[in-house]
Amino acid sequence: MSNKAKPTSKGLLIVVSAPAGCGKDTILGCVRDSCRNLHYSVSATTRQIREGEEEGVHYFFKTHEEFEELIKNDKLLEFTEYAGNYYGTPKDFIPKMLEAGKDVVLKIEVEGAANIRRIFPDCVLVFILPPSFDELERRLKKRGSETEETIKKRVNIAETEMSYVKSYDYIIINENLEKATEDFKAVIRAEKLSVKRGTPVID
Ligand code: 5GP
């Protein structure tokens, strides 16, 4: 008799949240280089494109009107307003990939992550933290892509986001990029070996 819960999806969905400026994209960039079989959900947003970002790679950049069309036409799994802009997860990509047995990474803020957990209860929630809030503010200023006011807004949001940490499965502190990247890969490895996910070897 097997007492393992049946996984609701074939692929693994890894949901990553991190206050802005935590180095989430840098960590995921390193993970991307060494884990070629991960697929990344690309969100839609109304925020300005930053230097180095590409349409369809980092985001689908939309006008306010275009984004509202997506909402109206039920094209998003979830969406939110964050620091004055809309962000939303396209509806089709994740279910299609999971059903095909592919592993997907979704970068999303805390309320969106909670909504995604409701839709995909066996997803894995990972929270990336900065070593401190002072360090977070310093990193945001160094990035130079936002005004003083937006930086303040993002640091305030980061403080609120901290209260969600307890509902996550794993916490990674980004003090050292190499270690944080290894920690992230260790989470994926552990989840792939997890009995509750019904690893193929048991069957
Ligand atoms: P940024 O402007 O720094 O790229 O993203 C701001 C915040 O929006 C980050 O916390 C990011 O993870 C989050 N975010 C990005 N895409 C989505 C999405 O599709 N849905 C939600 N709820 N948040 C998102």
Coordinates of N, CA and C and ligand atoms in Angstrom, one line a residue:
M1 N 0.8 -1.2 0.0 CA 0.0 0.0 0.0 C 0.9 1.3 0.0
S2 N 0.5 2.2 -0.8 CA 1.3 3.4 -0.8 C 0.6 4.6 -0.1
N3 N 1.3 5.3 0.8 CA 0.6 6.4 1.5 C 1.0 7.7 0.9
K4 N 1.7 7.7 -0.2 CA 2.2 9.0 -0.7 C 1.0 9.7 -1.4
A5 N 1.0 11.1 -1.2 CA 0.0 11.8 -1.9 C 0.3 11.9 -3.4
K6 N -0.7 11.8 -4.2 CA -0.5 11.9 -5.7 C -0.2 13.3 -6.0
P7 N 0.9 13.6 -6.7 CA 1.1 15.0 -7.1 C 0.0 15.4 -8.1
T8 N -0.3 16.7 -8.0 CA -1.4 17.2 -8.9 C -0.8 17.6 -10.2
S9 N 0.5 17.7 -10.3 CA 1.0 18.1 -11.6 C 2.3 17.2 -11.8
K10 N 2.7 17.1 -13.1 CA 3.8 16.2 -13.4 C 5.2 17.0 -13.2
G11 N 5.2 18.2 -13.7 CA 6.4 19.0 -13.5 C 6.4 19.7 -12.2
L12 N 7.5 20.3 -11.8 CA 7.7 21.0 -10.6 C 7.5 22.5 -10.8
L13 N 6.7 23.1 -10.0 CA 6.6 24.6 -10.1 C 7.3 25.2 -8.9
I14 N 8.3 26.0 -9.3 CA 9.1 26.7 -8.2 C 8.7 28.2 -8.3
V15 N 8.1 28.7 -7.2 CA 7.7 30.1 -7.1 C 8.7 30.8 -6.3
V16 N 9.3 31.9 -6.8 CA 10.3 32.6 -6.1 C 9.8 34.0 -5.9
S17 N 9.9 34.4 -4.6 CA 9.6 35.8 -4.2 C 10.8 36.4 -3.5
A18 N 11.0 37.7 -3.8 CA 12.1 38.4 -3.1 C 11.8 39.8 -3.2
P19 N 12.1 40.6 -2.1 CA 12.0 42.0 -2.2 C 12.9 42.5 -3.3
A20 N 12.5 43.6 -4.0 CA 13.3 44.1 -5.0 C 14.7 44.4 -4.5
G21 N 15.7 44.1 -5.3 CA 17.1 44.5 -4.9 C 17.7 43.3 -4.1
C22 N 17.1 42.2 -4.0 CA 17.7 41.1 -3.3 C 18.7 40.3 -4.1
G23 N 18.7 40.6 -5.4 CA 19.6 39.8 -6.2 C 19.0 38.5 -6.8
K24 N 17.6 38.5 -6.8 CA 16.9 37.4 -7.3 C 17.2 37.0 -8.7
D25 N 17.3 38.1 -9.5 CA 17.5 37.9 -11.0 C 18.9 37.4 -11.2
T26 N 19.9 37.9 -10.4 CA 21.3 37.4 -10.5 C 21.4 36.0 -10.2
I27 N 20.7 35.6 -9.0 CA 20.8 34.2 -8.6 C 20.2 33.3 -9.7
L28 N 19.0 33.7 -10.2 CA 18.3 32.9 -11.2 C 19.1 32.8 -12.5
G29 N 19.8 33.9 -12.8 CA 20.7 33.9 -14.0 C 21.7 32.8 -13.9
C30 N 22.3 32.7 -12.7 CA 23.3 31.7 -12.4 C 22.7 30.3 -12.5
V31 N 21.5 30.2 -11.9 CA 20.8 28.9 -11.9 C 20.5 28.5 -13.4
R32 N 20.1 29.5 -14.1 CA 19.7 29.2 -15.5 C 20.9 28.7 -16.3
D33 N 22.1 29.2 -16.0 CA 23.3 28.7 -16.7 C 23.6 27.3 -16.5
S34 N 23.3 26.8 -15.2 CA 23.6 25.4 -14.9 C 22.5 24.4 -15.0
C35 N 21.2 24.9 -14.9 CA 20.1 24.0 -15.0 C 19.3 24.3 -16.2
R36 N 19.7 23.7 -17.3 CA 19.1 24.0 -18.6 C 17.7 23.6 -18.8
N37 N 17.3 22.6 -17.9 CA 15.9 22.1 -18.1 C 14.8 22.8 -17.4
L38 N 15.2 24.0 -16.8 CA 14.1 24.8 -16.2 C 13.5 25.7 -17.2
H39 N 12.2 26.0 -17.0 CA 11.5 26.9 -17.9 C 11.0 28.0 -17.1
Y40 N 11.0 29.2 -17.7 CA 10.7 30.4 -16.9 C 9.4 31.1 -17.4
S41 N 8.5 31.2 -16.5 CA 7.2 31.9 -16.9 C 7.6 33.4 -17.1
V42 N 7.1 34.0 -18.2 CA 7.4 35.4 -18.4 C 6.1 36.2 -18.1
S43 N 6.1 37.1 -17.2 CA 5.0 37.9 -16.8 C 4.7 39.1 -17.7
A44 N 3.5 39.6 -17.7 CA 3.2 40.9 -18.3 C 3.3 42.0 -17.3
T45 N 3.8 43.1 -17.7 CA 3.8 44.3 -16.8 C 3.6 45.6 -17.5
T46 N 3.2 46.6 -16.8 CA 3.1 47.9 -17.3 C 4.3 48.8 -17.0
R47 N 5.2 48.2 -16.2 CA 6.3 49.1 -15.8 C 7.3 49.3 -17.0
Q48 N 8.1 50.4 -16.9 CA 9.1 50.8 -17.9 C 10.1 49.7 -18.1
I49 N 10.5 49.4 -19.3 CA 11.6 48.5 -19.5 C 12.9 49.1 -19.0
R50 N 13.7 48.2 -18.3 CA 15.0 48.7 -17.8 C 16.1 48.3 -18.8
E51 N 17.2 49.0 -18.6 CA 18.4 48.8 -19.5 C 18.8 47.3 -19.3
G52 N 19.0 46.6 -20.5 CA 19.4 45.2 -20.4 C 18.2 44.3 -20.5
E53 N 17.0 44.8 -20.3 CA 15.8 43.9 -20.4 C 15.4 43.7 -21.8
E54 N 14.8 42.6 -22.1 CA 14.2 42.3 -23.4 C 12.8 41.9 -23.4
E55 N 12.0 42.4 -24.4 CA 10.6 42.1 -24.5 C 10.5 40.5 -24.7
G56 N 9.6 39.9 -24.0 CA 9.4 38.5 -24.1 C 10.4 37.6 -23.4
V57 N 11.5 38.2 -22.9 CA 12.5 37.4 -22.1 C 12.3 37.8 -20.6
H58 N 12.4 39.1 -20.3 CA 12.2 39.5 -18.9 C 10.8 39.7 -18.6
Y59 N 10.1 40.3 -19.5 CA 8.6 40.6 -19.3 C 8.0 40.8 -20.7
F60 N 6.7 40.7 -20.8 CA 6.0 41.2 -21.9 C 5.5 42.6 -21.5
F61 N 6.1 43.6 -22.1 CA 5.9 45.0 -21.7 C 4.6 45.5 -22.3
K62 N 3.7 46.0 -21.5 CA 2.3 46.4 -22.0 C 2.0 47.8 -21.6
T63 N 1.1 48.4 -22.3 CA 0.6 49.7 -21.9 C -0.5 49.4 -20.9
H64 N -1.0 50.4 -20.2 CA -2.1 50.2 -19.2 C -3.3 49.6 -19.9
E65 N -3.6 50.1 -21.1 CA -4.8 49.7 -21.9 C -4.6 48.2 -22.3
E66 N -3.5 47.9 -22.8 CA -3.2 46.5 -23.2 C -3.4 45.5 -22.0
F67 N -2.8 46.0 -20.9 CA -2.9 45.1 -19.7 C -4.4 44.9 -19.3
E68 N -5.1 46.0 -19.3 CA -6.5 45.8 -19.0 C -7.3 44.9 -19.9
E69 N -6.9 44.9 -21.2 CA -7.5 44.0 -22.1 C -7.2 42.5 -21.7
L70 N -5.9 42.3 -21.3 CA -5.6 40.9 -20.8 C -6.5 40.5 -19.7
I71 N -6.7 41.4 -18.7 CA -7.6 41.1 -17.6 C -9.0 40.8 -18.1
K72 N -9.5 41.7 -19.0 CA -10.9 41.6 -19.4 C -11.1 40.3 -20.2
N73 N -10.0 39.9 -21.0 CA -10.2 38.7 -21.8 C -9.7 37.4 -21.0
D74 N -9.6 37.5 -19.7 CA -9.2 36.4 -18.9 C -8.0 35.6 -19.3
K75 N -6.9 36.4 -19.6 CA -5.7 35.8 -20.1 C -4.6 35.7 -19.0
L76 N -5.0 36.0 -17.8 CA -4.0 36.0 -16.7 C -4.4 35.0 -15.6
L77 N -3.4 34.3 -15.1 CA -3.7 33.4 -13.9 C -4.0 34.2 -12.7
E78 N -3.2 35.2 -12.5 CA -3.3 36.2 -11.4 C -2.7 37.4 -11.9
F79 N -3.0 38.5 -11.2 CA -2.3 39.8 -11.4 C -2.4 40.7 -10.2
T80 N -1.5 41.6 -10.1 CA -1.5 42.5 -9.0 C -1.0 43.9 -9.4
E81 N -1.1 44.9 -8.5 CA -0.5 46.2 -8.7 C 0.6 46.3 -7.7
Y82 N 1.8 46.7 -8.2 CA 3.0 46.7 -7.3 C 3.7 48.0 -7.6
A83 N 4.0 48.8 -6.6 CA 4.7 50.0 -6.8 C 4.2 50.8 -8.0
G84 N 2.8 50.9 -8.1 CA 2.2 51.7 -9.2 C 2.1 51.1 -10.5
N85 N 2.5 49.8 -10.7 CA 2.4 49.1 -12.0 C 1.7 47.8 -11.9
Y86 N 1.1 47.4 -13.0 CA 0.4 46.1 -13.1 C 1.5 45.0 -13.4
Y87 N 1.3 43.8 -12.8 CA 2.1 42.6 -13.1 C 1.2 41.5 -13.2
G88 N 1.3 40.6 -14.1 CA 0.4 39.4 -14.2 C 1.0 38.2 -14.9
T89 N 0.6 37.0 -14.4 CA 1.1 35.8 -14.9 C 0.2 35.3 -16.1
P90 N 0.8 35.1 -17.3 CA -0.1 34.5 -18.4 C -0.7 33.2 -18.0
K91 N -1.9 33.0 -18.5 CA -2.7 31.9 -18.0 C -2.3 30.5 -18.6
D92 N -1.8 30.4 -19.8 CA -1.6 29.1 -20.4 C -0.3 28.5 -20.2
F93 N 0.8 29.3 -20.1 CA 2.1 28.7 -20.1 C 2.4 27.7 -18.9
I94 N 2.1 28.0 -17.7 CA 2.4 27.1 -16.6 C 1.7 25.8 -16.6
P95 N 0.3 25.8 -16.7 CA -0.3 24.5 -16.8 C 0.1 23.6 -17.9
K96 N 0.4 24.3 -19.1 CA 0.8 23.5 -20.3 C 2.2 22.8 -20.0
M97 N 3.1 23.6 -19.4 CA 4.5 23.0 -19.1 C 4.4 21.9 -18.1
L98 N 3.7 22.2 -17.0 CA 3.6 21.2 -15.9 C 3.0 19.9 -16.4
E99 N 2.0 20.0 -17.2 CA 1.3 18.9 -17.7 C 2.2 18.0 -18.6
A100 N 3.2 18.8 -19.3 CA 4.1 18.1 -20.2 C 5.3 17.6 -19.4
G101 N 5.3 17.7 -18.0 CA 6.3 17.2 -17.2 C 7.5 18.1 -17.0
K102 N 7.4 19.3 -17.5 CA 8.5 20.3 -17.4 C 8.5 21.1 -16.1
D103 N 9.7 21.4 -15.6 CA 9.8 22.2 -14.4 C 9.8 23.7 -14.7
V104 N 9.0 24.5 -14.0 CA 8.8 25.9 -14.3 C 9.2 26.7 -13.1
V105 N 9.9 27.9 -13.4 CA 10.2 28.9 -12.3 C 9.3 30.1 -12.6
L106 N 8.7 30.6 -11.5 CA 7.9 31.8 -11.6 C 8.4 32.8 -10.6
K107 N 8.7 34.0 -11.0 CA 9.1 35.0 -10.1 C 8.0 35.9 -9.9
I108 N 7.6 36.1 -8.6 CA 6.3 36.8 -8.3 C 6.3 37.3 -6.9
E109 N 5.6 38.4 -6.7 CA 5.5 39.0 -5.3 C 4.6 38.1 -4.4
V110 N 4.6 38.5 -3.1 CA 4.0 37.6 -2.1 C 2.5 37.2 -2.3
E111 N 1.7 38.2 -2.6 CA 0.3 38.0 -2.8 C 0.0 37.1 -4.0
G112 N 0.7 37.4 -5.0 CA 0.6 36.5 -6.2 C 1.0 35.1 -5.9
A113 N 2.1 35.0 -5.1 CA 2.6 33.6 -4.8 C 1.5 32.9 -4.0
A114 N 0.9 33.6 -3.1 CA -0.2 32.9 -2.3 C -1.4 32.5 -3.2
N115 N -1.7 33.3 -4.2 CA -2.7 32.9 -5.2 C -2.3 31.7 -6.0
I116 N -1.0 31.7 -6.4 CA -0.5 30.6 -7.2 C -0.6 29.3 -6.4
R117 N -0.2 29.4 -5.1 CA -0.3 28.2 -4.2 C -1.7 27.6 -4.2
R118 N -2.7 28.5 -4.2 CA -4.1 28.0 -4.2 C -4.4 27.3 -5.5
I119 N -3.9 27.7 -6.6 CA -4.1 27.1 -7.9 C -3.3 25.8 -8.0
F120 N -2.0 25.9 -7.6 CA -1.1 24.7 -7.7 C -0.6 24.4 -6.3
P121 N -1.4 23.6 -5.5 CA -1.1 23.4 -4.1 C 0.3 22.7 -3.9
D122 N 0.8 22.0 -4.9 CA 2.1 21.3 -4.7 C 3.3 22.1 -5.2
C123 N 3.1 23.4 -5.5 CA 4.2 24.2 -5.9 C 5.2 24.4 -4.7
V124 N 6.4 24.8 -5.0 CA 7.4 25.0 -3.9 C 7.6 26.5 -3.9
L125 N 7.5 27.0 -2.7 CA 7.6 28.5 -2.5 C 9.0 28.8 -1.9
V126 N 9.8 29.6 -2.6 CA 11.1 30.0 -2.1 C 11.2 31.5 -2.0
F127 N 11.7 31.9 -0.8 CA 11.8 33.3 -0.5 C 13.3 33.7 -0.4
I128 N 13.7 34.7 -1.2 CA 15.1 35.1 -1.2 C 15.2 36.4 -0.4
L129 N 16.1 36.4 0.6 CA 16.2 37.6 1.5 C 17.6 38.3 1.3
P130 N 17.6 39.6 1.5 CA 18.9 40.3 1.5 C 19.5 40.1 2.9
P131 N 20.8 40.3 3.1 CA 21.4 40.1 4.4 C 20.8 41.1 5.4
S132 N 20.4 42.3 4.9 CA 19.8 43.3 5.8 C 19.0 44.4 5.0
F133 N 18.1 45.2 5.6 CA 17.4 46.2 4.9 C 18.3 47.3 4.4
D134 N 19.3 47.6 5.2 CA 20.3 48.7 4.8 C 21.0 48.2 3.5
E135 N 21.3 47.0 3.5 CA 22.0 46.4 2.3 C 21.0 46.5 1.1
L136 N 19.8 46.2 1.3 CA 18.7 46.2 0.3 C 18.6 47.6 -0.3
E137 N 18.6 48.6 0.5 CA 18.5 50.0 0.1 C 19.7 50.4 -0.7
R138 N 20.9 50.0 -0.2 CA 22.1 50.3 -0.9 C 22.1 49.7 -2.3
R139 N 21.7 48.4 -2.4 CA 21.6 47.7 -3.7 C 20.7 48.4 -4.7
L140 N 19.5 48.8 -4.2 CA 18.5 49.5 -5.0 C 19.1 50.8 -5.6
K141 N 19.8 51.5 -4.7 CA 20.4 52.8 -5.1 C 21.5 52.6 -6.2
K142 N 22.3 51.5 -5.9 CA 23.4 51.2 -6.9 C 22.8 50.8 -8.2
R143 N 21.7 50.2 -8.3 CA 21.1 49.8 -9.5 C 20.8 51.0 -10.4
G144 N 20.4 52.1 -9.7 CA 20.3 53.4 -10.4 C 19.1 53.5 -11.4
S145 N 18.2 52.5 -11.4 CA 17.1 52.5 -12.4 C 15.8 53.1 -11.9
E146 N 15.8 53.5 -10.6 CA 14.6 54.0 -10.0 C 14.8 55.3 -9.3
T147 N 13.8 56.1 -9.1 CA 13.9 57.4 -8.4 C 14.0 57.1 -6.9
E148 N 14.4 58.1 -6.2 CA 14.4 58.0 -4.7 C 13.1 57.6 -4.2
E149 N 12.0 58.2 -4.7 CA 10.7 57.9 -4.2 C 10.3 56.4 -4.5
T150 N 10.6 55.9 -5.7 CA 10.3 54.5 -6.0 C 11.1 53.6 -5.1
I151 N 12.4 53.9 -4.8 CA 13.2 53.1 -3.9 C 12.6 53.0 -2.5
K152 N 12.1 54.2 -2.0 CA 11.5 54.2 -0.7 C 10.3 53.3 -0.7
K153 N 9.5 53.4 -1.8 CA 8.3 52.6 -2.0 C 8.6 51.1 -1.9
R154 N 9.7 50.7 -2.6 CA 10.1 49.3 -2.7 C 10.7 48.8 -1.4
V155 N 11.4 49.7 -0.7 CA 11.9 49.2 0.6 C 10.7 49.0 1.6
N156 N 9.7 49.9 1.5 CA 8.5 49.8 2.4 C 7.8 48.5 2.1
I157 N 7.6 48.2 0.8 CA 6.9 47.0 0.4 C 7.7 45.8 0.9
A158 N 9.1 45.9 0.8 CA 9.9 44.7 1.2 C 9.7 44.4 2.7
E159 N 9.5 45.5 3.5 CA 9.3 45.3 4.9 C 7.9 44.6 5.2
T160 N 6.9 44.9 4.4 CA 5.6 44.3 4.5 C 5.7 42.8 4.0
E161 N 6.5 42.6 2.9 CA 6.6 41.3 2.4 C 7.2 40.3 3.4
M162 N 8.0 40.8 4.3 CA 8.7 39.9 5.3 C 7.7 39.1 6.1
S163 N 6.5 39.7 6.3 CA 5.5 39.0 7.1 C 5.0 37.7 6.5
Y164 N 5.2 37.6 5.2 CA 4.8 36.4 4.4 C 5.8 35.2 4.5
V165 N 7.0 35.5 5.0 CA 8.1 34.5 4.9 C 7.6 33.2 5.5
K166 N 6.9 33.2 6.6 CA 6.5 32.0 7.2 C 5.7 31.0 6.4
S167 N 5.0 31.6 5.4 CA 4.2 30.7 4.6 C 5.0 30.0 3.4
Y168 N 6.3 30.4 3.4 CA 7.1 29.8 2.3 C 7.7 28.5 2.7
D169 N 8.2 27.7 1.8 CA 8.8 26.4 2.1 C 10.3 26.5 2.4
Y170 N 11.0 27.4 1.7 CA 12.4 27.6 1.8 C 12.8 29.1 1.9
I171 N 13.8 29.4 2.6 CA 14.4 30.7 2.7 C 15.9 30.7 2.2
I172 N 16.2 31.6 1.3 CA 17.6 31.7 0.9 C 18.1 33.1 1.2
I173 N 19.2 33.2 1.9 CA 19.8 34.5 2.2 C 20.9 34.8 1.2
N174 N 20.7 35.9 0.5 CA 21.7 36.2 -0.6 C 22.8 37.1 0.0
E175 N 23.7 36.5 0.7 CA 24.8 37.2 1.2 C 26.0 37.0 0.3
N176 N 26.0 35.8 -0.3 CA 27.1 35.4 -1.2 C 26.4 34.7 -2.4
L177 N 26.7 35.3 -3.6 CA 26.0 34.8 -4.8 C 26.2 33.3 -5.0
E178 N 27.4 32.9 -4.9 CA 27.7 31.5 -5.2 C 26.9 30.6 -4.3
K179 N 26.9 30.9 -3.0 CA 26.2 30.0 -2.0 C 24.7 30.1 -2.2
A180 N 24.2 31.3 -2.5 CA 22.8 31.4 -2.7 C 22.3 30.6 -3.9
T181 N 23.2 30.6 -5.0 CA 22.8 29.8 -6.2 C 22.9 28.3 -5.9
E182 N 23.9 27.9 -5.1 CA 23.9 26.5 -4.7 C 22.7 26.1 -3.9
D183 N 22.3 27.0 -2.9 CA 21.2 26.7 -2.1 C 19.9 26.5 -2.9
F184 N 19.8 27.4 -3.9 CA 18.6 27.3 -4.8 C 18.6 26.0 -5.6
K185 N 19.8 25.6 -6.1 CA 19.8 24.3 -6.8 C 19.6 23.1 -5.9
A186 N 20.0 23.3 -4.6 CA 19.8 22.2 -3.6 C 18.3 22.1 -3.3
V187 N 17.6 23.2 -3.3 CA 16.1 23.1 -3.1 C 15.5 22.3 -4.2
I188 N 15.9 22.6 -5.4 CA 15.3 21.9 -6.6 C 15.6 20.4 -6.5
R189 N 16.9 20.1 -6.2 CA 17.3 18.7 -6.1 C 16.5 18.0 -5.1
A190 N 16.4 18.6 -3.9 CA 15.6 18.0 -2.8 C 14.2 17.7 -3.2
E191 N 13.6 18.7 -3.8 CA 12.2 18.5 -4.2 C 12.0 17.5 -5.3
K192 N 13.0 17.3 -6.2 CA 12.9 16.3 -7.2 C 13.0 14.9 -6.6
L193 N 13.6 14.8 -5.4 CA 13.8 13.5 -4.8 C 12.7 13.3 -3.7
S194 N 11.8 14.2 -3.6 CA 10.8 14.1 -2.5 C 9.8 13.0 -2.7
V195 N 9.7 12.2 -1.7 CA 8.7 11.0 -1.8 C 7.3 11.5 -1.9
K196 N 6.9 12.6 -1.3 CA 5.6 13.1 -1.4 C 5.2 13.5 -2.8
R197 N 6.2 13.8 -3.6 CA 5.9 14.2 -5.0 C 5.8 12.9 -5.9
G198 N 6.0 11.8 -5.2 CA 5.9 10.5 -6.0 C 7.0 10.4 -7.0
T199 N 8.2 10.3 -6.6 CA 9.3 10.1 -7.5 C 9.1 8.8 -8.3
P200 N 9.5 8.8 -9.6 CA 9.2 7.6 -10.4 C 9.8 6.3 -9.9
V201 N 11.0 6.5 -9.1 CA 11.6 5.3 -8.6 C 10.7 4.4 -7.7
I202 N 9.8 5.0 -7.0 CA 8.9 4.3 -6.1 C 8.0 3.4 -6.9
D203 N 7.4 4.0 -7.9 CA 6.5 3.3 -8.8 C 7.2 2.1 -9.4
Ligands
5GP1 P1 10.3 44.3 -10.9 O1 9.7 45.6 -11.3 O2 11.4 44.5 -9.9 O3 10.8 43.4 -12.0 O4 9.2 43.4 -10.2 C1 8.5 43.9 -9.1 C2 7.8 42.8 -8.3 O5 6.7 42.2 -9.1 C3 8.7 41.6 -8.0 O6 8.4 41.2 -6.7 C4 8.3 40.6 -9.0 O7 8.6 39.3 -8.5 C5 6.8 40.8 -9.1 N1 6.2 40.2 -10.2 C6 6.7 40.0 -11.4 N2 5.9 39.4 -12.3 C7 4.7 39.2 -11.5 C8 3.5 38.6 -11.8 O8 3.2 38.1 -12.9 N3 2.5 38.6 -10.8 C9 2.8 39.1 -9.6 N4 1.8 39.0 -8.7 N5 4.0 39.7 -9.3 C10 4.9 39.7 -10.2

